[in-house]
mmCIF file of C-alpha atoms in Angstrom:
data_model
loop_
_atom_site.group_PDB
_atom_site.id
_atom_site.type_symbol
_atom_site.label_atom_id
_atom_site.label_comp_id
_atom_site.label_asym_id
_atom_site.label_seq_id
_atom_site.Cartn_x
_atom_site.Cartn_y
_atom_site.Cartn_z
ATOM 1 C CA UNK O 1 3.106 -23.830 -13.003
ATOM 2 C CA UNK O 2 0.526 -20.858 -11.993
ATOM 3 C CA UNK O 3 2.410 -17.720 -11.765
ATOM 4 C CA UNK O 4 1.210 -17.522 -8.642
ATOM 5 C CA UNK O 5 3.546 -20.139 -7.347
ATOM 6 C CA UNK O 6 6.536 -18.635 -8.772
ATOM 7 C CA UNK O 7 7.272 -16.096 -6.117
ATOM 8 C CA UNK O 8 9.211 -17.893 -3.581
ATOM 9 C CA UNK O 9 11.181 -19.891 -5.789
ATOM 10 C CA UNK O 10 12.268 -16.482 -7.389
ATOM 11 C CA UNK O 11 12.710 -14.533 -3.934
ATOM 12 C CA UNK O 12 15.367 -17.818 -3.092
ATOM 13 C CA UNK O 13 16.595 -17.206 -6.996
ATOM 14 C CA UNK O 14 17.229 -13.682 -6.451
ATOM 15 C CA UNK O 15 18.062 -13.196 -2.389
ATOM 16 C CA UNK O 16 19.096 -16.195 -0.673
ATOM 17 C CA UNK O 17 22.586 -16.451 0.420
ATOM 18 C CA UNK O 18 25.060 -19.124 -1.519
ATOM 19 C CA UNK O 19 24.136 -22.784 -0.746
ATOM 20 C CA UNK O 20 25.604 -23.827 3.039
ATOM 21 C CA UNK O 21 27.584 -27.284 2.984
ATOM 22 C CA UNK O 22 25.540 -30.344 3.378
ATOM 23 C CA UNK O 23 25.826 -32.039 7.124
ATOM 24 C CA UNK O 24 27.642 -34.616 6.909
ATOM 25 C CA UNK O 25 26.073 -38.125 6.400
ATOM 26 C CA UNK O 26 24.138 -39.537 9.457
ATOM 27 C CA UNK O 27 24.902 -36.344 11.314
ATOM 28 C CA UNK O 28 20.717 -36.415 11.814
ATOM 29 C CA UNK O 29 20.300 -32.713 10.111
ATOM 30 C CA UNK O 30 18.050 -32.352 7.335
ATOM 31 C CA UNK O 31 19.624 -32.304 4.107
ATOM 32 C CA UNK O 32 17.228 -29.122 2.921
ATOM 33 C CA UNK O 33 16.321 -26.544 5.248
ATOM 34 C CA UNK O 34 13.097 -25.169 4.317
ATOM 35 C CA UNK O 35 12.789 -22.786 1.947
ATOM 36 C CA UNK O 36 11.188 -20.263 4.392
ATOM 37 C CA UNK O 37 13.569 -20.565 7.071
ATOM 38 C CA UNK O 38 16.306 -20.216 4.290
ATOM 39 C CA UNK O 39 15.010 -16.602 4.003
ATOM 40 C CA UNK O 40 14.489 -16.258 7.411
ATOM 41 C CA UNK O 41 17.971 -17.302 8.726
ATOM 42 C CA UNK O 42 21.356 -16.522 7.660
ATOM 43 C CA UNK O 43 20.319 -14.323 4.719
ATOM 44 C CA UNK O 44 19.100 -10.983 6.079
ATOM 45 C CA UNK O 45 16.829 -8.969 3.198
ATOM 46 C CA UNK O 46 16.844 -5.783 2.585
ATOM 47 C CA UNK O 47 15.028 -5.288 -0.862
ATOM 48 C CA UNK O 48 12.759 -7.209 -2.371
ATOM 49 C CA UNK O 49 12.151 -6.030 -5.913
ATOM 50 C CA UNK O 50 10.212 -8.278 -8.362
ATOM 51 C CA UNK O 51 8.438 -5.534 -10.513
ATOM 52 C CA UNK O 52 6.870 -6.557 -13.694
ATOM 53 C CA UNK O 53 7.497 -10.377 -13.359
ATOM 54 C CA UNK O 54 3.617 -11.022 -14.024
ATOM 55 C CA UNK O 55 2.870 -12.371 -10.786
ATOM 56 C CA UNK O 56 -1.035 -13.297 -9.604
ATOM 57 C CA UNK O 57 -2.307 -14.288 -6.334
ATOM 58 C CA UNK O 58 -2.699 -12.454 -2.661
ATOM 59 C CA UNK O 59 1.310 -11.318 -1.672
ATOM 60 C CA UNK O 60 2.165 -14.630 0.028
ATOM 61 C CA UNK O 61 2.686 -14.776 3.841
ATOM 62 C CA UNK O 62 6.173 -15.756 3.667
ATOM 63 C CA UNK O 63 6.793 -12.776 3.175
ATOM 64 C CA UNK O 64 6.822 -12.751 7.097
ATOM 65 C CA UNK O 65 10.367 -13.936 7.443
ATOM 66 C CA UNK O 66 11.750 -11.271 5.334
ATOM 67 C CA UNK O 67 11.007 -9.254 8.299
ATOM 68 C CA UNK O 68 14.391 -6.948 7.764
ATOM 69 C CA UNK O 69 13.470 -6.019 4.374
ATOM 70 C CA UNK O 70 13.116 -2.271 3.875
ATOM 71 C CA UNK O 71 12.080 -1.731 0.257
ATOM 72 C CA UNK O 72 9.485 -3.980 -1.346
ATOM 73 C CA UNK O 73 8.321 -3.339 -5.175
ATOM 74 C CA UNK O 74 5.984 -5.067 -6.862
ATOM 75 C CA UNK O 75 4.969 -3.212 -9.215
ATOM 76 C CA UNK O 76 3.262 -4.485 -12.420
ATOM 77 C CA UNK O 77 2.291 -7.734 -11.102
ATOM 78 C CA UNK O 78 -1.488 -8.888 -10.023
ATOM 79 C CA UNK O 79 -2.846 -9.875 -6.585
ATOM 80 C CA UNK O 80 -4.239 -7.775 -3.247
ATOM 81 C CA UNK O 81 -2.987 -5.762 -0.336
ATOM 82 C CA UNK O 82 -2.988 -8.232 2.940
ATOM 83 C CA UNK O 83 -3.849 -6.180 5.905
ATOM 84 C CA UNK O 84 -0.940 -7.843 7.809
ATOM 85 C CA UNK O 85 2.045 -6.491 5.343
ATOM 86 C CA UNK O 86 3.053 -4.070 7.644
ATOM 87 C CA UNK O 87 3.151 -6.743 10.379
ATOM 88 C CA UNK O 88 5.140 -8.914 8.332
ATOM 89 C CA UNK O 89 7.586 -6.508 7.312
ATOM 90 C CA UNK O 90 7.316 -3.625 10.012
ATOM 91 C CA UNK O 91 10.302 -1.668 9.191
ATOM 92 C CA UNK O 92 9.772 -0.922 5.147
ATOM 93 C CA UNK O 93 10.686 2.298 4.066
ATOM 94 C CA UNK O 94 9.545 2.308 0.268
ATOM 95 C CA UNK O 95 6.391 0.394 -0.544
ATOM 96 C CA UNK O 96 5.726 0.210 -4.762
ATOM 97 C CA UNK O 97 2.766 -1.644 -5.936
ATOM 98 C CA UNK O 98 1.766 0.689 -8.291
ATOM 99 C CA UNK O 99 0.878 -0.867 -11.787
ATOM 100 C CA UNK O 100 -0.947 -3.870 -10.685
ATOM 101 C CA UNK O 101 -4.572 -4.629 -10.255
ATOM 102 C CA UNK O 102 -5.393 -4.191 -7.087
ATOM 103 C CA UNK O 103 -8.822 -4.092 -5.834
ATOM 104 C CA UNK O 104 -10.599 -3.359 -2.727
ATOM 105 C CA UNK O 105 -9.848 -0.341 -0.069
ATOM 106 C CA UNK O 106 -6.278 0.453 1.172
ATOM 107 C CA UNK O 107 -5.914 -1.286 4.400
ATOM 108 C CA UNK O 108 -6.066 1.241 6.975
ATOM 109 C CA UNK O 109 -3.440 -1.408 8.757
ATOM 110 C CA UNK O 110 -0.827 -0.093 6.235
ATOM 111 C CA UNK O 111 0.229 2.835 9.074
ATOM 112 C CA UNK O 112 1.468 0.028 11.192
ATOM 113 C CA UNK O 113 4.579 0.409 8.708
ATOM 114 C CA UNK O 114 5.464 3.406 10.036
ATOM 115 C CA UNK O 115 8.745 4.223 8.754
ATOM 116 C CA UNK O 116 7.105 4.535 5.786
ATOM 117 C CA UNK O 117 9.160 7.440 3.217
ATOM 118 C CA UNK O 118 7.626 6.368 0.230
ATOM 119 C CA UNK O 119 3.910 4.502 -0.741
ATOM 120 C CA UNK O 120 2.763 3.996 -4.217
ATOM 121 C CA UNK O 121 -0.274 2.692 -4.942
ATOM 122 C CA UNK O 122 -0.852 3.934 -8.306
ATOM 123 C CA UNK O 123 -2.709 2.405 -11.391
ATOM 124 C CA UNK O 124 -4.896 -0.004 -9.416
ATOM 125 C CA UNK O 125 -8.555 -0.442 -8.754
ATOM 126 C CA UNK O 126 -8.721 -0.096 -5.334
ATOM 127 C CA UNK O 127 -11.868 1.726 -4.132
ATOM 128 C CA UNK O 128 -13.035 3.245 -0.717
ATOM 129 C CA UNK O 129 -12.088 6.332 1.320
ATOM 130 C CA UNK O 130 -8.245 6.723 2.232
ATOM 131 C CA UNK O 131 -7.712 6.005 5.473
ATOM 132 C CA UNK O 132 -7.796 8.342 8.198
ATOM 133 C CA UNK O 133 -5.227 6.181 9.643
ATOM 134 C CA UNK O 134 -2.092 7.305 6.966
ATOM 135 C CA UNK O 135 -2.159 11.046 8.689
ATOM 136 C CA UNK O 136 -0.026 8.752 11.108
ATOM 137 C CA UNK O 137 2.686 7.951 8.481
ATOM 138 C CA UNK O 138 4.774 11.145 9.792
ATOM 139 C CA UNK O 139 7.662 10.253 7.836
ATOM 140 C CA UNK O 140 6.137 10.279 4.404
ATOM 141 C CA UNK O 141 7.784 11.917 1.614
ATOM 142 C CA UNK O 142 6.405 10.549 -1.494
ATOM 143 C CA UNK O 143 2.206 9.361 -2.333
ATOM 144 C CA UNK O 144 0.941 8.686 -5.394
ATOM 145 C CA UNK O 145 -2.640 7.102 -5.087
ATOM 146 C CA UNK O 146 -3.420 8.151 -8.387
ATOM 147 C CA UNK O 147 -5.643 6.332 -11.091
ATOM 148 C CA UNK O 148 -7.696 4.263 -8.946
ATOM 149 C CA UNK O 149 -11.623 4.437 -7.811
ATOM 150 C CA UNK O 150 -10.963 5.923 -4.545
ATOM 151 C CA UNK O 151 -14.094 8.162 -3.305
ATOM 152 C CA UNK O 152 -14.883 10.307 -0.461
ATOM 153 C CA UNK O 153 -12.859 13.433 1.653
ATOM 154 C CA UNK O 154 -9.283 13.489 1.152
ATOM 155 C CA UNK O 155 -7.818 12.989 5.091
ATOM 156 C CA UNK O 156 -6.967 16.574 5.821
ATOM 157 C CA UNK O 157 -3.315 16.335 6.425
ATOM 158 C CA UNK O 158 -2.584 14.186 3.686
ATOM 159 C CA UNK O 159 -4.265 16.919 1.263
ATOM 160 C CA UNK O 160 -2.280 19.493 3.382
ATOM 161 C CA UNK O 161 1.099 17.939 2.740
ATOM 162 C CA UNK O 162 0.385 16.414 -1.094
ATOM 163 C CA UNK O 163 0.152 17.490 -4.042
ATOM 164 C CA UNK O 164 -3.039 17.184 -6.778
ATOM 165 C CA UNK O 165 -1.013 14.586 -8.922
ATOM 166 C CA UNK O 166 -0.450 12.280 -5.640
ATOM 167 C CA UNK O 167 -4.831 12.075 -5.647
ATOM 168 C CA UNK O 168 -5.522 12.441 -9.577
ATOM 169 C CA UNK O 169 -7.674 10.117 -11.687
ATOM 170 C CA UNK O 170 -9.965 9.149 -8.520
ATOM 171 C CA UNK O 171 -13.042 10.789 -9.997
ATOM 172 C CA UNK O 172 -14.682 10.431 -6.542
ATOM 173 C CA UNK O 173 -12.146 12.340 -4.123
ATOM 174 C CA UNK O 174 -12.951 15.390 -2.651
ATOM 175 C CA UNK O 175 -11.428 18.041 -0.706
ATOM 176 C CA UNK O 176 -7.757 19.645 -0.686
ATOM 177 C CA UNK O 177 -6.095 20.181 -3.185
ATOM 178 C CA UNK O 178 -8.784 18.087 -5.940
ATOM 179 C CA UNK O 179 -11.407 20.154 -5.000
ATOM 180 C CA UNK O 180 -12.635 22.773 -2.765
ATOM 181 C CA UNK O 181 -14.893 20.979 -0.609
ATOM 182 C CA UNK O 182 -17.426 17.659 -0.479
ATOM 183 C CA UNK O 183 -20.695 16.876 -0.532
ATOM 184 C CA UNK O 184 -23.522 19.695 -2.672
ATOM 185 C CA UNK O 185 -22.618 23.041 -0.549
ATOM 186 C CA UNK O 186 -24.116 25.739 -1.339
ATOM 187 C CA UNK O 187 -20.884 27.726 -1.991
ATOM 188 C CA UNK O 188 -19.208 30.443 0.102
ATOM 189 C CA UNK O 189 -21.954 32.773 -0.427
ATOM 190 C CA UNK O 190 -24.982 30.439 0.709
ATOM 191 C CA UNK O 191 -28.169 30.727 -0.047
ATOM 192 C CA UNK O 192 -30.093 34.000 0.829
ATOM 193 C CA UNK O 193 -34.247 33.504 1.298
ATOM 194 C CA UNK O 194 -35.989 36.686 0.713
ATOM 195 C CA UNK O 195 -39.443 36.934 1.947
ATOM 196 C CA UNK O 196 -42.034 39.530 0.503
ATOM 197 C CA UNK O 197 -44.950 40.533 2.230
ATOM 198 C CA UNK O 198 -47.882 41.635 0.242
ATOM 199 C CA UNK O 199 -49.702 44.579 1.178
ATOM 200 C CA UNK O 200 -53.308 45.625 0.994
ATOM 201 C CA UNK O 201 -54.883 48.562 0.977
ATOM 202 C CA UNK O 202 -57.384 49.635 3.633
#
């Protein structure tokens, strides 16, 4: 079985609720409810932590009916950011999928979750700018966004509030606190033209 297709039958392994009794024979109820709905229903989620399990594949949009959950950590697994994980789960407080190997920008989307305390994104591959769009997360406490291939200016407040170690091993940031400014200026000082006049003599 692909790794890949492993997730849900651990999230059920790990978080559903005990087994409810079987309806009765000819009652007309299903004798399984769905897997999904199992989540959705009398089990409410709160954490969903299935770091280092060696998972592949795009985060799976069943994730929608864990809707309660507050903490999700995948860390060390494989796959990509889905722009609608903050949809599906809008009221996370700690997001960790550091570790993986991620690829492609952050998904400005991800300050729909915006309860957010905590985001870790470390040790991927994803590239781009950061998105202007985090200076919303106003309860952050805790970024690490280092050891990717981000590039480009470092959104103002996040460089503000955030330490060098949160941006590190992005060789292409710029701006507070990796560096002093972006782009080839021509320092504090600069650059003064001096123009001499030749003279002749009458």
């Amino acid at each position: 079985m692909s790794p890949s297709r492993l997730l849900l039958p651990l999230l059920l392994l790990l978080l559903a609720p005990p087994a409810a009794p079987q309806p009765a024979p000819g009652s007309g109820a299903a004798p399984q409810e769905n897997d999904l709905l199992c989540l959705r229903g009398a089990s409410r989620v709160i954490s969903l932590s299935l770091s280092g399990f060696g998972l592949q594949g795009a985060l799976p949009s069943s994730l929608r009916y864990c809707r309660g959950a507050t903490t999700l950590d995948l860390s060390g697994n494989d796959g990509q950011i889905p722009p609608a994980l903050c949809d599906w789960l809008p009221f996370l407080v700690n997001l960790d999928l550091s570790s993986n190997k991620l690829t492609g920008p952050i998904p400005a989307e991800l300050a729909n979750c915006r309860f957010l305390i905590s985001l870790k994104l470390a040790g991927n591959q994803l590239s781009g700018q950061i998105p202007a769009s985090l200076e919303r997360l106003d309860r952050l406490r805790s970024l690490d966004l280092s050891g990717n291939r981000l590039d480009g200016q470092i959104p103002t407040p996040l460089g503000a509030n955030f330490p060098n170690d949160s941006f590190s091993g992005n060789s292409g940031l710029c701006g507070r606190p990796v560096s002093s400014r972006c782009g080839r200026g021509l320092g504090g000082a600069g650059l003064g033209i001096v123009s001499r006049k030749s003279t002749r003599a009458l």
